[in-house]
PDB file of C-alpha atoms in Angstrom:
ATOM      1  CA  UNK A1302      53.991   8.840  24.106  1.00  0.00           C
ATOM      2  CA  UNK A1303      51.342   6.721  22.933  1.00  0.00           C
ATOM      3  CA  UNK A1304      49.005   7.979  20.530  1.00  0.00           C
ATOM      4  CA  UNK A1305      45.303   6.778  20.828  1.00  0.00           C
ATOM      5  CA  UNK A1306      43.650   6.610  17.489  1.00  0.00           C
ATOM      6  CA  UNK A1307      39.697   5.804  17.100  1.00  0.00           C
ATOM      7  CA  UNK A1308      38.641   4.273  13.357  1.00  0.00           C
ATOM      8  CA  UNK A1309      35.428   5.251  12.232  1.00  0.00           C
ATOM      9  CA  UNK A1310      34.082   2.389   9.855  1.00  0.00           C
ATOM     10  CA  UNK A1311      30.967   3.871   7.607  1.00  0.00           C
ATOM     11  CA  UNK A1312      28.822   1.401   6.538  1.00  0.00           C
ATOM     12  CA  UNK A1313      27.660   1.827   3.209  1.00  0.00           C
ATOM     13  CA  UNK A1314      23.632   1.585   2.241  1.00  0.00           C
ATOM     14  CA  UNK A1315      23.109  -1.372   0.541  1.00  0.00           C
ATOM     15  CA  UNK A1316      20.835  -2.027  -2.156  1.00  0.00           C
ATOM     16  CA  UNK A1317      18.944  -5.164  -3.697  1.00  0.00           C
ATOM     17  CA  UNK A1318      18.566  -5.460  -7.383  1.00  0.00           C
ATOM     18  CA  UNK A1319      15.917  -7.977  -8.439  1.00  0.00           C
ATOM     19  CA  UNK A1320      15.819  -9.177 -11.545  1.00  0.00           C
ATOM     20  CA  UNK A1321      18.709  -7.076 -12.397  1.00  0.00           C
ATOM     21  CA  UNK A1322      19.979  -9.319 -15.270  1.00  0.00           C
ATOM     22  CA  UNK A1323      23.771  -8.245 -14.865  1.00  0.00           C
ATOM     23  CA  UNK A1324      26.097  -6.036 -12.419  1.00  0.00           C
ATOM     24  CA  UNK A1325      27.546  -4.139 -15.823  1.00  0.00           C
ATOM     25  CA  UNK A1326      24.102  -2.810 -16.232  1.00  0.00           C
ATOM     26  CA  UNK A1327      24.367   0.639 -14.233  1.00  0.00           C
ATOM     27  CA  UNK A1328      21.726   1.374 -11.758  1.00  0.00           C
ATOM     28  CA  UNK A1329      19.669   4.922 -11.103  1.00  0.00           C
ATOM     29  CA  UNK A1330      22.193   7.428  -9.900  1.00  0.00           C
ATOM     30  CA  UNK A1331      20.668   7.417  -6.982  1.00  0.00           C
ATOM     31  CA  UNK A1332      21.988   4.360  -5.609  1.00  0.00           C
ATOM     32  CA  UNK A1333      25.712   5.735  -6.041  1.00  0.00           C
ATOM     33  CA  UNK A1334      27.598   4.963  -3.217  1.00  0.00           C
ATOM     34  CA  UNK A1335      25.172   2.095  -1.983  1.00  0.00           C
ATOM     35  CA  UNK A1336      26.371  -1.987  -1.729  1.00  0.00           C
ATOM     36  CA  UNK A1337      25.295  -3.310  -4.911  1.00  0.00           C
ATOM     37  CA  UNK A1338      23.962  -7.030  -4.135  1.00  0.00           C
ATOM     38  CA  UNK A1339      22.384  -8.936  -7.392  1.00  0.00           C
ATOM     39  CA  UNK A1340      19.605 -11.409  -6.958  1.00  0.00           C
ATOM     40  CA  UNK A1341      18.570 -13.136 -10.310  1.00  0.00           C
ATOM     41  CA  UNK A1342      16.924 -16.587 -10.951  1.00  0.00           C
ATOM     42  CA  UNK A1343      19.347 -17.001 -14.060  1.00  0.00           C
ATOM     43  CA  UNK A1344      22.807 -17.839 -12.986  1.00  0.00           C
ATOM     44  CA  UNK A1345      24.809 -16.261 -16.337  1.00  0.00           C
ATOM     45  CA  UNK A1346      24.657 -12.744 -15.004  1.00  0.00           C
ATOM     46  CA  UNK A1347      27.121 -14.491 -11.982  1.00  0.00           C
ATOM     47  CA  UNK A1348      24.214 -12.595  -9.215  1.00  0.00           C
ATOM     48  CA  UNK A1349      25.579 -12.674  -5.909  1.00  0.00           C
ATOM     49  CA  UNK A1350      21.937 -14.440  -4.886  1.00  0.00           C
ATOM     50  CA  UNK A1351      20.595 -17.139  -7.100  1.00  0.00           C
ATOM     51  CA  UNK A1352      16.901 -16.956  -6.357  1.00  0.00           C
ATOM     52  CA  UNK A1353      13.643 -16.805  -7.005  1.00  0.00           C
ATOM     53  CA  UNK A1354      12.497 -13.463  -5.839  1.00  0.00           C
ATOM     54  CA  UNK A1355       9.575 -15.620  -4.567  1.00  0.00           C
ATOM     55  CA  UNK A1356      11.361 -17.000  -2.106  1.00  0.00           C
ATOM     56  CA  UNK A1357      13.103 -13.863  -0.215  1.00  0.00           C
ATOM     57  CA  UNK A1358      10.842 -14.215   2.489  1.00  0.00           C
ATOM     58  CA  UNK A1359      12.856 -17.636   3.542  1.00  0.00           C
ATOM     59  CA  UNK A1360      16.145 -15.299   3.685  1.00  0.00           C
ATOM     60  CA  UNK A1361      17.297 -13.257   6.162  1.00  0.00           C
ATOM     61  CA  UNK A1362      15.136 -10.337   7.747  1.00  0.00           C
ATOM     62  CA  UNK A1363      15.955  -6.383   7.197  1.00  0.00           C
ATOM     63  CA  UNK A1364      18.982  -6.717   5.217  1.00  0.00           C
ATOM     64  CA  UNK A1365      18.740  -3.777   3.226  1.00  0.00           C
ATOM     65  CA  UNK A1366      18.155  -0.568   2.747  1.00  0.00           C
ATOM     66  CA  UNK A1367      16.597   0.178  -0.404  1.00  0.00           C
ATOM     67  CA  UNK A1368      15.369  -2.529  -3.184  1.00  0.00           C
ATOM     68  CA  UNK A1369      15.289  -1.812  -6.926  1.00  0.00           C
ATOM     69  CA  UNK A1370      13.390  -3.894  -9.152  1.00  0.00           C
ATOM     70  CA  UNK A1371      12.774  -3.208 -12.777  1.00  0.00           C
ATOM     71  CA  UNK A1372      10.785  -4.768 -15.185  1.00  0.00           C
ATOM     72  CA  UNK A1373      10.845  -7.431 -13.454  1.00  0.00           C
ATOM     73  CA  UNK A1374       7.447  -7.731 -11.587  1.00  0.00           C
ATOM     74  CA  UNK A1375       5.117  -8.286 -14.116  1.00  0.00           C
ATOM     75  CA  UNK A1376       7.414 -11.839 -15.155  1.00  0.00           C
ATOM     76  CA  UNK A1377       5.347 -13.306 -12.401  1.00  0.00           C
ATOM     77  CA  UNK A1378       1.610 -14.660 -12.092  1.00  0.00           C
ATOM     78  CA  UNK A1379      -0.528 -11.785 -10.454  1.00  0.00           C
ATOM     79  CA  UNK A1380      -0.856 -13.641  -7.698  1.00  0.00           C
ATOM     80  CA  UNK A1381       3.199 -14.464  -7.093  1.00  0.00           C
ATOM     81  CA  UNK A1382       3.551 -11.235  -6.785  1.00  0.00           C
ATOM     82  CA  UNK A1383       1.837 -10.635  -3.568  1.00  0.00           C
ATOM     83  CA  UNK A1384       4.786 -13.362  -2.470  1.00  0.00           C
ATOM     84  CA  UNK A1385       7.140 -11.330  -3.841  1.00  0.00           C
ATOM     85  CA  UNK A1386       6.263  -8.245  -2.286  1.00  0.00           C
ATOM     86  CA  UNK A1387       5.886  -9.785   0.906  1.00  0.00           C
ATOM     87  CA  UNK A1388       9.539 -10.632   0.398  1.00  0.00           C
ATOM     88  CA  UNK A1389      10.408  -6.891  -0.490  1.00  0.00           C
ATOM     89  CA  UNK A1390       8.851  -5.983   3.103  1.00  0.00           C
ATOM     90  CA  UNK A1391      10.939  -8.623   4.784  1.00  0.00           C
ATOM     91  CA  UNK A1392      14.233  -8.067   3.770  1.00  0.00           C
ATOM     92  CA  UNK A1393      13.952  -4.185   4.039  1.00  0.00           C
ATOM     93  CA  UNK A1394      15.424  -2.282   6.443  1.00  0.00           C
ATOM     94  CA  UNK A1395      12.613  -0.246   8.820  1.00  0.00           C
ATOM     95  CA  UNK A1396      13.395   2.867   6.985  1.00  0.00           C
ATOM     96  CA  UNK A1397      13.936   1.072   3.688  1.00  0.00           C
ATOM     97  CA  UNK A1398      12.224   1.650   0.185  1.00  0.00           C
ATOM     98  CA  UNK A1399      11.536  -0.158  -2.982  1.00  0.00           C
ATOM     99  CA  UNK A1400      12.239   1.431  -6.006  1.00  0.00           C
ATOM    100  CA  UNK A1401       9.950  -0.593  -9.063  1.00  0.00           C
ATOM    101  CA  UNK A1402       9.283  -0.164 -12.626  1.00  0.00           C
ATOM    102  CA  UNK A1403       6.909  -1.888 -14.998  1.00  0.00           C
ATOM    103  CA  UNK A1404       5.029  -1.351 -17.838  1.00  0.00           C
ATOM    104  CA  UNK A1405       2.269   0.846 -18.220  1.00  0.00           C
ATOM    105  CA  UNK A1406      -0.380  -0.893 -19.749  1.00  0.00           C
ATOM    106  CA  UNK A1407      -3.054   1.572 -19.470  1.00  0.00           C
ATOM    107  CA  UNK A1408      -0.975   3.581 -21.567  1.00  0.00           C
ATOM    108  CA  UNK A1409       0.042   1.011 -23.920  1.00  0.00           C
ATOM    109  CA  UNK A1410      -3.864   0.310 -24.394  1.00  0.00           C
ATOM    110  CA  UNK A1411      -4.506   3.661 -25.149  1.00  0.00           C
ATOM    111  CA  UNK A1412      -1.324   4.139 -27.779  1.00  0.00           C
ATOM    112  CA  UNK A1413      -2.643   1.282 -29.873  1.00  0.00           C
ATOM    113  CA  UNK A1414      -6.134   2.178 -29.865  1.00  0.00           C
ATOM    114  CA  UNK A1415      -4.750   5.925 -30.988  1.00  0.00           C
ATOM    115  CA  UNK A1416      -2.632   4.702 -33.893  1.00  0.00           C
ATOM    116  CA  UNK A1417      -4.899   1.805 -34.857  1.00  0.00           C
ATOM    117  CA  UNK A1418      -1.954  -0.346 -33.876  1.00  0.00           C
ATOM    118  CA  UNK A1419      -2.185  -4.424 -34.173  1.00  0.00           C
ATOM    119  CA  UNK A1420      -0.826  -6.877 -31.992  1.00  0.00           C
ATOM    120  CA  UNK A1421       2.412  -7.400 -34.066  1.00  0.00           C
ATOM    121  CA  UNK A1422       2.689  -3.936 -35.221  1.00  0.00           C
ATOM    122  CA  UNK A1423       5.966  -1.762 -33.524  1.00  0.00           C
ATOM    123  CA  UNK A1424       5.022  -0.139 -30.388  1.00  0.00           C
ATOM    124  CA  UNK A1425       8.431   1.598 -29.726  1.00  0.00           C
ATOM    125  CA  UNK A1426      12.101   1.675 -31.083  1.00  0.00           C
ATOM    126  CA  UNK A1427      14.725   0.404 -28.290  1.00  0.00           C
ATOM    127  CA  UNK A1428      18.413  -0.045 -28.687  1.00  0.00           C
ATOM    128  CA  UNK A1429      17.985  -3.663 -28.757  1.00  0.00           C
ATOM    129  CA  UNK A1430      15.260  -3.483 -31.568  1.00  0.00           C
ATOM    130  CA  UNK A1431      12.320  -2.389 -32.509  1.00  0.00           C
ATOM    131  CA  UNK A1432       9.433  -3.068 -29.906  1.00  0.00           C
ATOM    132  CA  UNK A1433       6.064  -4.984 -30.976  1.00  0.00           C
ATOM    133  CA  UNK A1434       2.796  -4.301 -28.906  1.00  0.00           C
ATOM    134  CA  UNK A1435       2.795  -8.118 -27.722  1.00  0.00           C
ATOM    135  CA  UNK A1436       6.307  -8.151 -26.379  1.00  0.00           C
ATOM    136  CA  UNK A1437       5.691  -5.564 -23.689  1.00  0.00           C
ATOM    137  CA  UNK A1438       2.326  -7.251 -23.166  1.00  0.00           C
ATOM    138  CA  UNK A1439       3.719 -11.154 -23.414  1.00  0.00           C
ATOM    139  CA  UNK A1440       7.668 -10.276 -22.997  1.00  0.00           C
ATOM    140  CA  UNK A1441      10.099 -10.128 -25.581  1.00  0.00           C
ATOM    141  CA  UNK A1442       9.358 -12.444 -28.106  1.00  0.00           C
ATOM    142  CA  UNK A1443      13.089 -12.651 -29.683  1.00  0.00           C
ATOM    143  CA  UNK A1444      14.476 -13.280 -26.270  1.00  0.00           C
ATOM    144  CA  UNK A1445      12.267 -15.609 -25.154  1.00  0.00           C
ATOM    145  CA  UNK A1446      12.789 -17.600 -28.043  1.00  0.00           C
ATOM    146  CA  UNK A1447      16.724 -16.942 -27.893  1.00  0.00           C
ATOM    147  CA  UNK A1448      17.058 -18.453 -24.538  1.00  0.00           C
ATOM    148  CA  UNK A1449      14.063 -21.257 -24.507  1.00  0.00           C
ATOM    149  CA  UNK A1450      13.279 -20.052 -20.990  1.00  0.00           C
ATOM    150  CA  UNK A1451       9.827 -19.068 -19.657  1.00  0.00           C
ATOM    151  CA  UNK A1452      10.855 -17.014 -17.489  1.00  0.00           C
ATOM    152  CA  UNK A1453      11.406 -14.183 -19.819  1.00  0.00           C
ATOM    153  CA  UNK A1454       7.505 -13.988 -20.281  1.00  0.00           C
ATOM    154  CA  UNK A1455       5.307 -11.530 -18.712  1.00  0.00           C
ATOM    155  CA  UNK A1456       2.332 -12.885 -16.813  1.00  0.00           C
ATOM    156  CA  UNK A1457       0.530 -10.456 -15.529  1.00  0.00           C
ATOM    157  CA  UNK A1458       0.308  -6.623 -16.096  1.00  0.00           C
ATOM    158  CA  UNK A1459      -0.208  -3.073 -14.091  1.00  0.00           C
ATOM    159  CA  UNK A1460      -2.042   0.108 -14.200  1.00  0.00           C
ATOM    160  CA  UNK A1461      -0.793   3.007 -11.530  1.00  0.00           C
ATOM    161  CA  UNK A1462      -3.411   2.426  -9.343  1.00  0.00           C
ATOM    162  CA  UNK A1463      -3.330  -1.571  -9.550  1.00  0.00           C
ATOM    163  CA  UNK A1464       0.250  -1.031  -8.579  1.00  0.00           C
ATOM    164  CA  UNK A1465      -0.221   1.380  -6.108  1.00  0.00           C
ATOM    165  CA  UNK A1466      -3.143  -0.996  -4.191  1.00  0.00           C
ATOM    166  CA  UNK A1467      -0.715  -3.788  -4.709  1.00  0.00           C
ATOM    167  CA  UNK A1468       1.813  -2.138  -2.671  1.00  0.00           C
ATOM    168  CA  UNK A1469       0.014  -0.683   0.077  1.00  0.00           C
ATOM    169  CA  UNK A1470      -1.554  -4.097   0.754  1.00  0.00           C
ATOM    170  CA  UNK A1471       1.750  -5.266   1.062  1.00  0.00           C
ATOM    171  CA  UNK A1472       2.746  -3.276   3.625  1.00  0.00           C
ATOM    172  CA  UNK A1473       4.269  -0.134   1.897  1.00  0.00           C
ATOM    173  CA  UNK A1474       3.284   2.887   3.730  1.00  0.00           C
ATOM    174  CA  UNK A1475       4.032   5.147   1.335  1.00  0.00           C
ATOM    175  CA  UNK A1476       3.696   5.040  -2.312  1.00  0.00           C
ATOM    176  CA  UNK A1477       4.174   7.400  -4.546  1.00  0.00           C
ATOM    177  CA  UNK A1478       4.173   6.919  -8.479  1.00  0.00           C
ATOM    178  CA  UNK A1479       4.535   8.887 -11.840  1.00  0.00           C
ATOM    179  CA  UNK A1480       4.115   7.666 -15.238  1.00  0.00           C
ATOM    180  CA  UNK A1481       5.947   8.509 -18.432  1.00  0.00           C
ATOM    181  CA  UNK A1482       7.468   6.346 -21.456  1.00  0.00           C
ATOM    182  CA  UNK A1483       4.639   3.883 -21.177  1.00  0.00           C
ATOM    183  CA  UNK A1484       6.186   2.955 -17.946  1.00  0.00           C
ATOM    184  CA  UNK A1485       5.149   2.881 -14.794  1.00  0.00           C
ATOM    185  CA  UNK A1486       7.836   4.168 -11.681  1.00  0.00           C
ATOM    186  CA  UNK A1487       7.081   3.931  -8.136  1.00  0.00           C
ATOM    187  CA  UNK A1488       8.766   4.531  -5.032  1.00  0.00           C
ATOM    188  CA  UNK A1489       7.538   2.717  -1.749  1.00  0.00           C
ATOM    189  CA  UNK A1490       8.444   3.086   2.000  1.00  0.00           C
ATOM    190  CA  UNK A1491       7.598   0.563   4.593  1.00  0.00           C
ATOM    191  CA  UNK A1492       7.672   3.981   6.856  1.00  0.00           C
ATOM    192  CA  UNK A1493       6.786   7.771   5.285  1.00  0.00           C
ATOM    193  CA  UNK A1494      10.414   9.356   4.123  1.00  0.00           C
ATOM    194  CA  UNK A1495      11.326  12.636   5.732  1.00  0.00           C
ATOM    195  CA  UNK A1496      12.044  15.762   3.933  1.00  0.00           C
ATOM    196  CA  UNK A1497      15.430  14.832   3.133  1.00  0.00           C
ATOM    197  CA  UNK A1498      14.749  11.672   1.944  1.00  0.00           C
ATOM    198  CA  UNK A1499      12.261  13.027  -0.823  1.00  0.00           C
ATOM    199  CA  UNK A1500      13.910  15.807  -1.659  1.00  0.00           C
ATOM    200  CA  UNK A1501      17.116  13.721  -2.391  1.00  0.00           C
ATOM    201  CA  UNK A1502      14.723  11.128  -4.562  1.00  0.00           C
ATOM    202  CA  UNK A1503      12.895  14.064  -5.906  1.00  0.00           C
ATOM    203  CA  UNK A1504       9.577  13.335  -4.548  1.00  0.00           C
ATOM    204  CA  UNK A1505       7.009  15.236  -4.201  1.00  0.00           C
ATOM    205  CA  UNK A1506       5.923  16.285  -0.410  1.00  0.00           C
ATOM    206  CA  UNK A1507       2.844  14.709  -0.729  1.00  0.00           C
ATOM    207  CA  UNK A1508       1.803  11.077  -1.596  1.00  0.00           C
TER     208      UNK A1508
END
């Protein structure tokens, strides 16, 4: 007797990091399980797409499902990034969502003028070094020296509501953001998530 058998292939959620620098840099937890696909302008993190993030609109059309991007954004002009968002919105998914994460410079501002900080003075300790006040407001001095590339610099900056406007006029229907760290994290649907979808990101019900 023949015996019929039916495969079921699952498809696994895939997920855009932009500006991700390096595949051996681990993403949030939740993106376990999804396709990891690098994009990065610099070729010596090997990124499975070597591009400009400017240009994803000249790529192909709701690719993915979710997008994470961070601290990344504000290493373009202010006014690149309305390309770049644009390009976020074309290559998502319907049901897709952006995960982003930037400095907070509201919150920066207001930690200097608290401490009497100055522009070289140490804003934070990192594992890579101490932190001065101008690197998260110009990028990171050492390593745009180190690699004698401009793209390392930051050009523009955010506040949570400049982000959130940012987004919306993109095309995000659905922003939500919290701050924390002197950072910035937001989450963005091009369509409002359902229950599940929050409660799995740990969102809260409401924008």
């Amino acid at each position: 007797m023949n015996t019929l058998r039916h495969t079921v292939t699952t498809v696994r959620p895939s997920v855009l990091n932009v500006g991700g620098n390096s595949k051996t840099i681990p993403l949030p937890s939740m993106f376990n399980g999804y396709e990891h696909v690098l994009l990065d302008i610099d070729p010596k993190g090997s990124p499975d797409l070597l591009c400009d993030a400017r240009e994803l609109q000249a790529t192909p059309a709701a690719r993915y499902n979710a997008i994470y991007c961070s601290h990344n954004l504000e290493h373009y002009y202010r006014h690149d990034v309305k390309k770049v968002l644009a390009g976020f919105v074309h290559v998502l998914k319907p049901h897709g969502f952006a995960h982003i994460r930037v400095p907070d410079i509201m919150a920066v501002i207001k930690t200097v003028m608290e401490r009497n900080l100055d522009i070289d003075d140490v804003l934070y300790q990192s594992p890579a070094g101490p932190i001065q006040v101008s690197d998260v407001l110009w990028g990171w001095s050492r390593q745009i020296e180190r690699s004698g590339v401009d793209f390392f610099a930051h050009k523009t900056g955010f506040s949570r509501p400049s982000l959130t406007k940012m987004l919306t006029a993109a095309g995000f229907q659905a922003v939500y953001t919290e701050v924390g760290n002197l950072e910035i994290s937001a989450f963005a649907f091009l369509r409002p998530p359902d229950e599940a979808t929050r409660t799995r990101l740990g969102l809260p019900l409401k924008v």
